[in-house]
Amino acid sequence: MSSGGDKFFAYFDEASAGSCRQSLIDLDAYIESAGPFDGLMAFSMGAVLGATLLVQRVQKNAVLPFRLAIFFCGGVPGDPSALDHNKIRFLNSASDGEILHLPTAHVWGKNDSGSLTWGPGLAELCNGQLATTFTHDGGHEIPGWNNSAGLERTVQCIQRAINRAIGSQ
């Protein structure tokens, strides 16, 4: 955990549309140069970035770079078309509906001290028939050795997304 005065690295400056746009360009370039990849596995801000990239591909009617996505403590993606107009707008299922139509796994903690609705918010933007969710008893973390039941349920959630991706070949 960090306090308000702590310094840390980030993929982008959340208050800067230009920074967010550049992070999408950088991630897309990396995927093109180092891929192909079967899936995306991302935590927290990385999940926001990965989900935003997927939304950008959908908005451009482009092929998705992954067959499945696994989001840990994921955040709600930004609207790439708003970023193109130098605006920051977060997507929500009430106004934007289900945007992502690929198998997904979503794992978040019920005691996450961040934005508690962001994990469910991201899951609601994904196809309900292809999304699997699990809320564990922890916080902003992936269940590990000290939470064997949570770890087992997390693995089951991920396995379900993988099986759906394999079944859609």
Coordinates of C-alpha atoms in Angstrom, one line a residue:
M1 CA 0.0 0.0 0.0
S2 CA 1.1 3.5 -0.5
S3 CA 0.3 6.8 1.2
G4 CA -0.6 10.0 -0.6
G5 CA 2.9 11.3 -0.6
D6 CA 4.6 8.2 -1.9
K7 CA 6.1 8.2 -5.4
F8 CA 5.8 5.3 -7.8
F9 CA 5.8 4.5 -11.5
A10 CA 2.6 4.5 -13.5
Y11 CA 1.7 3.7 -17.1
F12 CA 0.1 7.1 -17.6
D13 CA -1.0 10.2 -15.8
E14 CA -4.6 9.7 -15.1
A15 CA -5.3 13.5 -15.4
S16 CA -3.7 13.8 -18.9
A17 CA -5.5 12.7 -22.0
G18 CA -2.2 13.0 -23.9
S19 CA -0.4 10.7 -21.5
C20 CA -3.2 8.1 -21.7
R21 CA -3.2 8.3 -25.5
Q22 CA 0.6 7.8 -25.5
S23 CA 0.4 4.8 -23.2
L24 CA -2.1 3.2 -25.7
I25 CA 0.3 3.9 -28.6
D26 CA 3.2 2.4 -26.6
L27 CA 1.2 -0.7 -25.6
D28 CA -0.1 -1.3 -29.1
A29 CA 3.5 -1.0 -30.5
Y30 CA 4.8 -3.5 -27.9
I31 CA 2.0 -6.0 -28.8
E32 CA 2.8 -5.6 -32.5
S33 CA 6.6 -6.0 -32.0
A34 CA 6.6 -8.8 -29.4
G35 CA 3.4 -10.7 -30.1
P36 CA 1.3 -12.5 -30.9
F37 CA -0.1 -13.2 -27.4
D38 CA -3.0 -15.5 -26.5
G39 CA -4.2 -13.4 -23.6
L40 CA -3.9 -10.3 -21.5
M41 CA -3.3 -10.6 -17.7
A42 CA -3.3 -7.3 -16.0
F43 CA -3.5 -5.8 -12.5
S44 CA -5.0 -2.5 -11.4
M45 CA -3.8 0.4 -13.6
G46 CA -2.5 -2.2 -16.1
A47 CA -6.0 -3.6 -16.3
V48 CA -7.3 -0.1 -17.1
L49 CA -4.8 0.3 -19.8
G50 CA -5.3 -3.2 -21.3
A51 CA -9.1 -2.8 -21.2
T52 CA -8.9 0.6 -22.8
L53 CA -6.7 -0.8 -25.6
L54 CA -9.3 -3.5 -26.2
V55 CA -12.1 -0.9 -26.3
Q56 CA -10.0 1.1 -28.8
R57 CA -9.7 -1.9 -31.1
V58 CA -13.5 -2.4 -30.9
Q59 CA -14.2 1.2 -31.7
K60 CA -12.0 1.0 -34.7
N61 CA -13.5 -2.4 -35.8
A62 CA -10.0 -3.9 -35.6
V63 CA -9.1 -7.4 -34.7
L64 CA -8.6 -7.9 -30.9
P65 CA -4.9 -8.7 -30.1
F66 CA -5.9 -11.3 -27.5
R67 CA -8.3 -14.3 -27.3
L68 CA -9.0 -13.7 -23.6
A69 CA -8.4 -11.1 -20.8
I70 CA -7.7 -11.7 -17.1
F71 CA -8.2 -8.6 -14.9
F72 CA -7.1 -8.4 -11.3
C73 CA -8.5 -5.4 -9.3
G74 CA -9.3 -4.0 -12.7
G75 CA -10.4 -0.4 -13.3
V76 CA -13.0 1.0 -15.6
P77 CA -11.4 1.7 -19.0
G78 CA -11.3 5.2 -20.5
D79 CA -13.1 6.0 -23.8
P80 CA -10.4 6.1 -26.5
S81 CA -12.5 8.2 -28.8
A82 CA -12.7 10.9 -26.0
L83 CA -8.9 10.7 -25.6
D84 CA -8.6 11.5 -29.3
H85 CA -10.4 14.8 -28.5
N86 CA -8.2 15.5 -25.5
K87 CA -10.9 14.6 -23.0
I88 CA -11.0 11.9 -20.3
R89 CA -14.2 10.0 -20.0
F90 CA -14.6 6.6 -18.2
L91 CA -16.9 4.1 -19.7
N92 CA -19.9 2.6 -17.9
S93 CA -22.3 -0.1 -18.8
A94 CA -25.4 2.1 -18.3
S95 CA -24.5 4.4 -21.2
D96 CA -22.0 2.2 -23.1
G97 CA -23.4 -1.3 -22.7
E98 CA -21.4 -4.5 -23.2
I99 CA -18.4 -3.5 -25.3
L100 CA -15.9 -6.3 -24.9
H101 CA -16.9 -9.6 -26.4
L102 CA -14.1 -12.0 -25.5
P103 CA -13.7 -14.4 -22.6
T104 CA -12.7 -12.5 -19.4
A105 CA -11.9 -13.3 -15.8
H106 CA -12.4 -10.6 -13.2
V107 CA -10.9 -10.9 -9.7
W108 CA -11.1 -8.2 -7.1
G109 CA -11.1 -7.8 -3.3
K110 CA -14.2 -6.8 -1.3
N111 CA -11.9 -4.8 0.9
D112 CA -10.1 -3.0 -1.9
S113 CA -9.5 0.5 -0.5
G114 CA -9.6 2.0 -4.1
S115 CA -12.7 2.6 -6.1
L116 CA -14.8 -0.4 -5.0
T117 CA -17.1 -0.2 -8.0
W118 CA -14.4 -0.3 -10.6
G119 CA -13.9 -4.1 -10.6
P120 CA -17.6 -4.7 -11.2
G121 CA -17.8 -1.7 -13.5
L122 CA -15.2 -3.3 -15.8
A123 CA -16.9 -6.7 -15.6
E124 CA -20.2 -5.1 -16.7
L125 CA -18.6 -3.7 -19.8
C126 CA -17.8 -7.3 -20.9
N127 CA -20.1 -9.8 -22.5
G128 CA -22.1 -11.4 -19.6
Q129 CA -22.0 -14.8 -21.2
L130 CA -18.2 -14.7 -21.5
A131 CA -17.2 -13.0 -18.2
T132 CA -16.5 -14.8 -15.0
T133 CA -16.1 -12.9 -11.7
F134 CA -14.8 -13.7 -8.3
T135 CA -14.7 -11.3 -5.3
H136 CA -12.2 -12.5 -2.6
D137 CA -12.0 -11.4 1.0
G138 CA -8.8 -9.4 0.6
G139 CA -8.1 -5.9 -0.6
H140 CA -6.2 -4.6 -3.6
E141 CA -4.3 -7.8 -4.2
I142 CA -4.3 -11.2 -5.9
P143 CA -5.1 -14.0 -3.5
G144 CA -2.0 -16.0 -2.7
W145 CA -0.4 -18.4 -0.2
N146 CA -2.2 -16.9 2.8
N147 CA -5.7 -17.3 1.2
S148 CA -5.9 -20.8 -0.2
A149 CA -9.6 -20.7 -0.7
G150 CA -9.4 -17.4 -2.6
L151 CA -6.4 -18.7 -4.6
E152 CA -8.4 -21.8 -5.6
R153 CA -11.4 -19.7 -6.7
T154 CA -9.2 -17.3 -8.6
V155 CA -7.6 -20.2 -10.5
Q156 CA -11.1 -21.6 -11.3
C157 CA -12.2 -18.2 -12.6
I158 CA -9.1 -18.0 -14.8
Q159 CA -9.5 -21.6 -16.0
R160 CA -13.1 -20.8 -17.0
A161 CA -12.0 -17.9 -19.2
I162 CA -9.2 -20.0 -20.8
N163 CA -11.7 -22.9 -21.5
R164 CA -14.1 -20.4 -23.1
A165 CA -11.2 -19.0 -25.3
I166 CA -10.1 -22.5 -26.3
G167 CA -13.7 -23.5 -27.1
S168 CA -14.1 -20.4 -29.4
Q169 CA -11.3 -21.5 -31.7

